C-alpha positions as MATLAB code, in Angstrom:
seq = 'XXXXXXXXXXXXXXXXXXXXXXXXXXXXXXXXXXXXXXXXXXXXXXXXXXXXXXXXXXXXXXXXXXXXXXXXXXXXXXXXXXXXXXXXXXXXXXXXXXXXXXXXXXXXXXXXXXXXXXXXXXXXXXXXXXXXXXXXXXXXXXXXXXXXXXXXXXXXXXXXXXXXXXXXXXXXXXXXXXXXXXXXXXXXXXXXXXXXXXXXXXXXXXXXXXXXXXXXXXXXXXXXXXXXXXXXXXXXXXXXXXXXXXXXXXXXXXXXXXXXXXXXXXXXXXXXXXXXXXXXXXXXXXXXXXXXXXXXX';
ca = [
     155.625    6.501  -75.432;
     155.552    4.080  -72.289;
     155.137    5.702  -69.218;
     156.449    5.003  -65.721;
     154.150    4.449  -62.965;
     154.801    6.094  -59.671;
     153.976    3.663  -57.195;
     155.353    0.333  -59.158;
     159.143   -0.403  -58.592;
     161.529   -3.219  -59.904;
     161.303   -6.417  -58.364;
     165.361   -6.990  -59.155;
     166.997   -6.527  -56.078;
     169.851   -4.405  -55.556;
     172.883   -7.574  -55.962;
     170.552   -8.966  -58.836;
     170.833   -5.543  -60.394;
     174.731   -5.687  -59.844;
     174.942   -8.831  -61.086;
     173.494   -8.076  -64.225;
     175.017   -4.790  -64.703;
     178.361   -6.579  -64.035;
     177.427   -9.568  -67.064;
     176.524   -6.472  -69.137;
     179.840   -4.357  -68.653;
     181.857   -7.494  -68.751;
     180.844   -8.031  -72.416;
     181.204   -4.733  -73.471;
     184.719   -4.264  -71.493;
     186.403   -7.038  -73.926;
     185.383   -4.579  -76.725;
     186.316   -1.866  -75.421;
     183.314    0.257  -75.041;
     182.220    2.472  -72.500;
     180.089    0.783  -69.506;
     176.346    0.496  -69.147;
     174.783    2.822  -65.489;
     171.990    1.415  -63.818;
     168.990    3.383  -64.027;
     166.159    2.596  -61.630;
     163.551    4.740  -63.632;
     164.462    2.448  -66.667;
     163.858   -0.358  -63.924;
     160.606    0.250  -62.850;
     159.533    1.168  -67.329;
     160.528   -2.359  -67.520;
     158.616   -3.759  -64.228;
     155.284   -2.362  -65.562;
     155.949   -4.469  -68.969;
     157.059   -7.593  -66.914;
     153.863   -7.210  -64.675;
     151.650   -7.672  -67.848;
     152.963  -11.214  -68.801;
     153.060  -10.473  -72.344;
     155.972  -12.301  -74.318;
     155.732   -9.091  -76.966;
     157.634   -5.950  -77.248;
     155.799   -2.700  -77.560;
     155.269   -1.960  -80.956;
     156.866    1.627  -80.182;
     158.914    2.682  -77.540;
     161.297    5.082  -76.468;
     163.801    2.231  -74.897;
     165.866   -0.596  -76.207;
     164.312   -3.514  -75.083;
     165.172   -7.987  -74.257;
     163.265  -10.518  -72.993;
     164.283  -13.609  -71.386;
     161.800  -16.633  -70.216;
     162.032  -19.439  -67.825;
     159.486  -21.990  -66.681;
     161.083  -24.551  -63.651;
     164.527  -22.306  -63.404;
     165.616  -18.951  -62.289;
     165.544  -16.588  -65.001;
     168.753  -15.173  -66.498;
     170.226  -13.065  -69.255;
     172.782  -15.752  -70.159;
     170.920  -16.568  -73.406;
     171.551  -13.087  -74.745;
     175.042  -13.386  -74.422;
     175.499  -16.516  -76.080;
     173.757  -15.141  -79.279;
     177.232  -13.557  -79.598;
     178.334  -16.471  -81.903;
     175.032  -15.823  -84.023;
     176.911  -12.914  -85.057;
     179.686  -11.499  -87.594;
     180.877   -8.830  -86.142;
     183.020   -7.191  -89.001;
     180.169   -7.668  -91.495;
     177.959   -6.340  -89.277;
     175.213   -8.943  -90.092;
     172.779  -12.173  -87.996;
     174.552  -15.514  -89.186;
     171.450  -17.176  -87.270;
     168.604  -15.699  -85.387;
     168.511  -14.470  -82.898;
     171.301  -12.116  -82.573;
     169.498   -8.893  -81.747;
     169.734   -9.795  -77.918;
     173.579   -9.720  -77.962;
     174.086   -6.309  -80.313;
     171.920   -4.178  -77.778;
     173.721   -5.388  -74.949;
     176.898   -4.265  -77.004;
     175.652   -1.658  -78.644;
     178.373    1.528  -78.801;
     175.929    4.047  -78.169;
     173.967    2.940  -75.313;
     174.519    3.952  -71.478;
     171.950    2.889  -69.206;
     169.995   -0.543  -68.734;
     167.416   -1.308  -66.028;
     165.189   -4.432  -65.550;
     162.100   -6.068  -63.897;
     161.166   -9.397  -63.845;
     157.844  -11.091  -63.096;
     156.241  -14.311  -62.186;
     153.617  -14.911  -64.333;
     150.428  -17.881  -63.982;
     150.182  -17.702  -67.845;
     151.492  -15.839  -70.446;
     149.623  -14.408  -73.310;
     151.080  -14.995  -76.897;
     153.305  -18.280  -75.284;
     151.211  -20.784  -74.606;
     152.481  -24.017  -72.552;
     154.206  -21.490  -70.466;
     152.369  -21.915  -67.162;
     154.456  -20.146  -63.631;
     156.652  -18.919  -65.762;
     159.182  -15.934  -64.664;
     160.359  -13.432  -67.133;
     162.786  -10.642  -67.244;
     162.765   -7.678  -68.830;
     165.726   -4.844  -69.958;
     165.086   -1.696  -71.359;
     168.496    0.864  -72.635;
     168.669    4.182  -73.116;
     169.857    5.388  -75.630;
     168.277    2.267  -77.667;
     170.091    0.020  -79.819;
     169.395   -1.809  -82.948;
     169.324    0.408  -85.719;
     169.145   -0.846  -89.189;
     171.915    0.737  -91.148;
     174.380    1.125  -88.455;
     176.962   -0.625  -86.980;
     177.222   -2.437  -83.104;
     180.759   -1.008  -83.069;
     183.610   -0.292  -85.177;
     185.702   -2.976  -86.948;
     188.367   -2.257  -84.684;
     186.424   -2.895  -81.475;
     185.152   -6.165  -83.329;
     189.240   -7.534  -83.360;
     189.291   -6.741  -80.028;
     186.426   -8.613  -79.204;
     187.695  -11.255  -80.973;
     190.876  -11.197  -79.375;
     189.861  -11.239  -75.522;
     187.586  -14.073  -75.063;
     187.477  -13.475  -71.130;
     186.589  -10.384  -69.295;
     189.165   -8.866  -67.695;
     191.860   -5.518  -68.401;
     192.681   -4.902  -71.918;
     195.690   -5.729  -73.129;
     198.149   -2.907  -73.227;
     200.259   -2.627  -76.498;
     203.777   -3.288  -76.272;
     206.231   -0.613  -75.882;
     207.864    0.890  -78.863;
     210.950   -0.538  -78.831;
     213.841    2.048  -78.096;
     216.066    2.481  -81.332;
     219.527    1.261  -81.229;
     222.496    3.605  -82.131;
     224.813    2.612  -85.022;
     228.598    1.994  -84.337;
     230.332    5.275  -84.809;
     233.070    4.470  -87.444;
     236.879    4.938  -86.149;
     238.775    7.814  -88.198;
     241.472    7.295  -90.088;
     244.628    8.822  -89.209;
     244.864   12.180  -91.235;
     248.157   14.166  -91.452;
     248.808   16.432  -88.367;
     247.496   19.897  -89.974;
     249.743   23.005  -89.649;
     248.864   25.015  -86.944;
     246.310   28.346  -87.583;
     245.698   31.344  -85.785;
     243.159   30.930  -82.703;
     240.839   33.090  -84.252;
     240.844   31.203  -87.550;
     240.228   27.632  -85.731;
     236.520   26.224  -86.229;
     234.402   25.187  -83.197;
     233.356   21.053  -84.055;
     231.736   19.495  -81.121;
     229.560   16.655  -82.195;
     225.750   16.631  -80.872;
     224.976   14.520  -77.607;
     222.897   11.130  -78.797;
     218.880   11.969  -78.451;
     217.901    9.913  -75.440;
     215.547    6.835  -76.687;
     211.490    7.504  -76.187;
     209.914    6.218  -73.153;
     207.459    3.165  -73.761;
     203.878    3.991  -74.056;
     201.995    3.303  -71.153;
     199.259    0.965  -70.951;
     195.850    1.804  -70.870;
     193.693    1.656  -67.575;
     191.431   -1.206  -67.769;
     187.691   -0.217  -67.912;
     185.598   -0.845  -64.767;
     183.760   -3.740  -64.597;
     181.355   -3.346  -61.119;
     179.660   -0.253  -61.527;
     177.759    0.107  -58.658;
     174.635    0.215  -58.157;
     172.758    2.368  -56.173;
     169.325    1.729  -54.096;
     166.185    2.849  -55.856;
     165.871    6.533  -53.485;
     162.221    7.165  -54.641;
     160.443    3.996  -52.882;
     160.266    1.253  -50.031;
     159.588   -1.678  -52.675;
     156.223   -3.284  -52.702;
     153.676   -3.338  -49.450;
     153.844   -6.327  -47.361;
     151.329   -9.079  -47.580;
     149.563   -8.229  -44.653;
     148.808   -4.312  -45.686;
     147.354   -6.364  -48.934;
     145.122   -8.707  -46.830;
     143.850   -6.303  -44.509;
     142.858   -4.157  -48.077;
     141.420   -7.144  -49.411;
     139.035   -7.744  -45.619;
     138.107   -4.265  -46.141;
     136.778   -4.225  -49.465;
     134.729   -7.361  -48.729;
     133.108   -5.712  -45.800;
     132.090   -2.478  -47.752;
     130.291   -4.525  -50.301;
     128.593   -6.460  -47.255;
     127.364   -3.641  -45.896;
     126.218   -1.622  -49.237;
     124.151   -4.842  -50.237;
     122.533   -5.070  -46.777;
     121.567   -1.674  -47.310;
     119.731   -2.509  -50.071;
     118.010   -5.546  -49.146;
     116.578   -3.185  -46.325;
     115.520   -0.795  -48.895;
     113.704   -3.000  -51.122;
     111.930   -4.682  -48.199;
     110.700   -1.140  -46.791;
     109.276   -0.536  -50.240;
     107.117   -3.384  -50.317;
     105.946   -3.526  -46.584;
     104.677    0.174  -47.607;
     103.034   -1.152  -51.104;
     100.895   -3.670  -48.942;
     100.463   -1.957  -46.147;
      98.729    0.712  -48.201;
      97.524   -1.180  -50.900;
      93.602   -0.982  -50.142;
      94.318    2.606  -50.544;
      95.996    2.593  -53.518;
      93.260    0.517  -55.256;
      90.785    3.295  -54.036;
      92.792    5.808  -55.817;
      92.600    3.179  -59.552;
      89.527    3.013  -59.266;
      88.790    6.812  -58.972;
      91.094    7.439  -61.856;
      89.897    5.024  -63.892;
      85.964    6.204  -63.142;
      87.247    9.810  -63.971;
      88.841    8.597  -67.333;
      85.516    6.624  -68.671;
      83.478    9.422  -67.490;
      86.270   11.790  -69.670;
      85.770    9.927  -72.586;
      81.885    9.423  -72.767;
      81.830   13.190  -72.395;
      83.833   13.322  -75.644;
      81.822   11.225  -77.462;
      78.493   12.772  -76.453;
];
């Protein structure tokens, strides 16, 4: 399971961040599913795999995850959304690849989306790509399962209905029914008067009143927005990174010195005391021949 680092944040600005969020909930709005949050933990999970400049996904991963790639240009997230016409909705099947982009952006179940993007010299497994910038999105809950659906068939008409984002359409109003003409009675014969306390009470009942018209749905919110990351400053300045950098460089000066100075001690003592230290050979070696003429005597 990926991990978030503590100190690494998105590089996605806060109005990038609402921009995509807004291209994100404007999709799912026309079909009718619930909109995506920002999450800036998810950001920063997806910053550490932008940073690596790897155009692979994880093999395993708790997220959802898209990729987008652009050498000379801005990077965007348009490409996922026109994979839309890759794919048929009702059958719930890739007419071309790729489609997966599009159904994890639209996927029913998921909530929250957060991205990084990175700027990247080379990038390993796409070669030619040289300066390239990428972009990365991770979801939660993830997307993309085989055997299930993006959404339900009657999501998928509405989809296919409003081609624009903007409110739903509301349904029109039941229409209120109309009352029949009462038929005229025919003259009867006058009836002979009856006792008072014989004579039934007839009052017809007043008409029921015609139902109101439904009312139309609230449109689902489009500009969710998005909050600044609360947990860190963004990245150091460069100058905090060049006065590192001076520092390091200086250590490593100074350790090496340090050992120059050793290493030249060492040998001034070796020749300063070398007549004595040929003394001492020679005794040991004398000792040693005398040792071993003793042992073969």
């Amino acid at each position: 399971m990926a991990t978030v680092s503590t100190n690494v944040s998105s590089k996605i600005s806060a109005a990038e961040a609402q921009h995509i969020l807004n291209q994100h909930n404007c999709a799912r709005q026309r079909y009718g599913l619930s909109p995506l949050t920002w999450d800036w933990q998810l950001a920063a999970s997806a910053q550490d795999h932008a940073n690596q400049c790897v155009w692979s996904e994880p093999p395993s991963s708790a997220y959802g995850e898209n990729m987008a790639m652009s050498m000379g240009a801005p990077v965007n997230i348009d490409g996922w959304l026109v994979e839309e016409e890759f794919f048929n909705c009702v059958s719930n099947q890739c007419l071309q690849e790729p489609c997966g982009h599009w159904t994890q952006v639209a996927w029913s179940g998921t909530k929250n989306v957060g991205c990084g993007k990175q700027t990247c010299a080379r990038v390993q497994d796409a070669p030619g790509f040289l300066n390239a910038e990428i972009i990365v999105c991770r979801y939660t809950p993830p997307g993309n399962y085989i055997g299930q659906r993006m959404c339900t068939k009657a999501q998928c008409a509405l989809g296919a209905t409003n081609k624009t984002c903007g409110p739903i359409p509301a349904p029109a109003p039941t229409p209120a029914p109309t009352r029949k003409p009462k038929p005229q009675p025919q003259p009867q014969p006058e009836p002979q008067p009856l006792p008072i306390e014989s004579l039934p009470l007839q009052l017809e009942p007043p008409p029921s009143p015609p139902p109101p018209p439904l009312p139309a749905p609230a449109p689902l919110p489009i500009a969710i927005p998005v909050t600044p990351d609360p947990r860190i400053t963004g990245y150091p300045p460069i100058e905090t990174l060049q006065q590192s950098s001076q520092l390091s460089t200086t250590l490593i000066i100074v350790i090496a010195a340090v050992c120059v100075l050793v290493i030249l001690i060492i040998v001034a003592l070796g020749y300063w005391q070398r007549e004595r230290l040929a003394r001492v050979s020679r005794r040991a070696l004398q000792k040693l021949q005398r040792h071993r003429y003793n042992i073969q005597n």
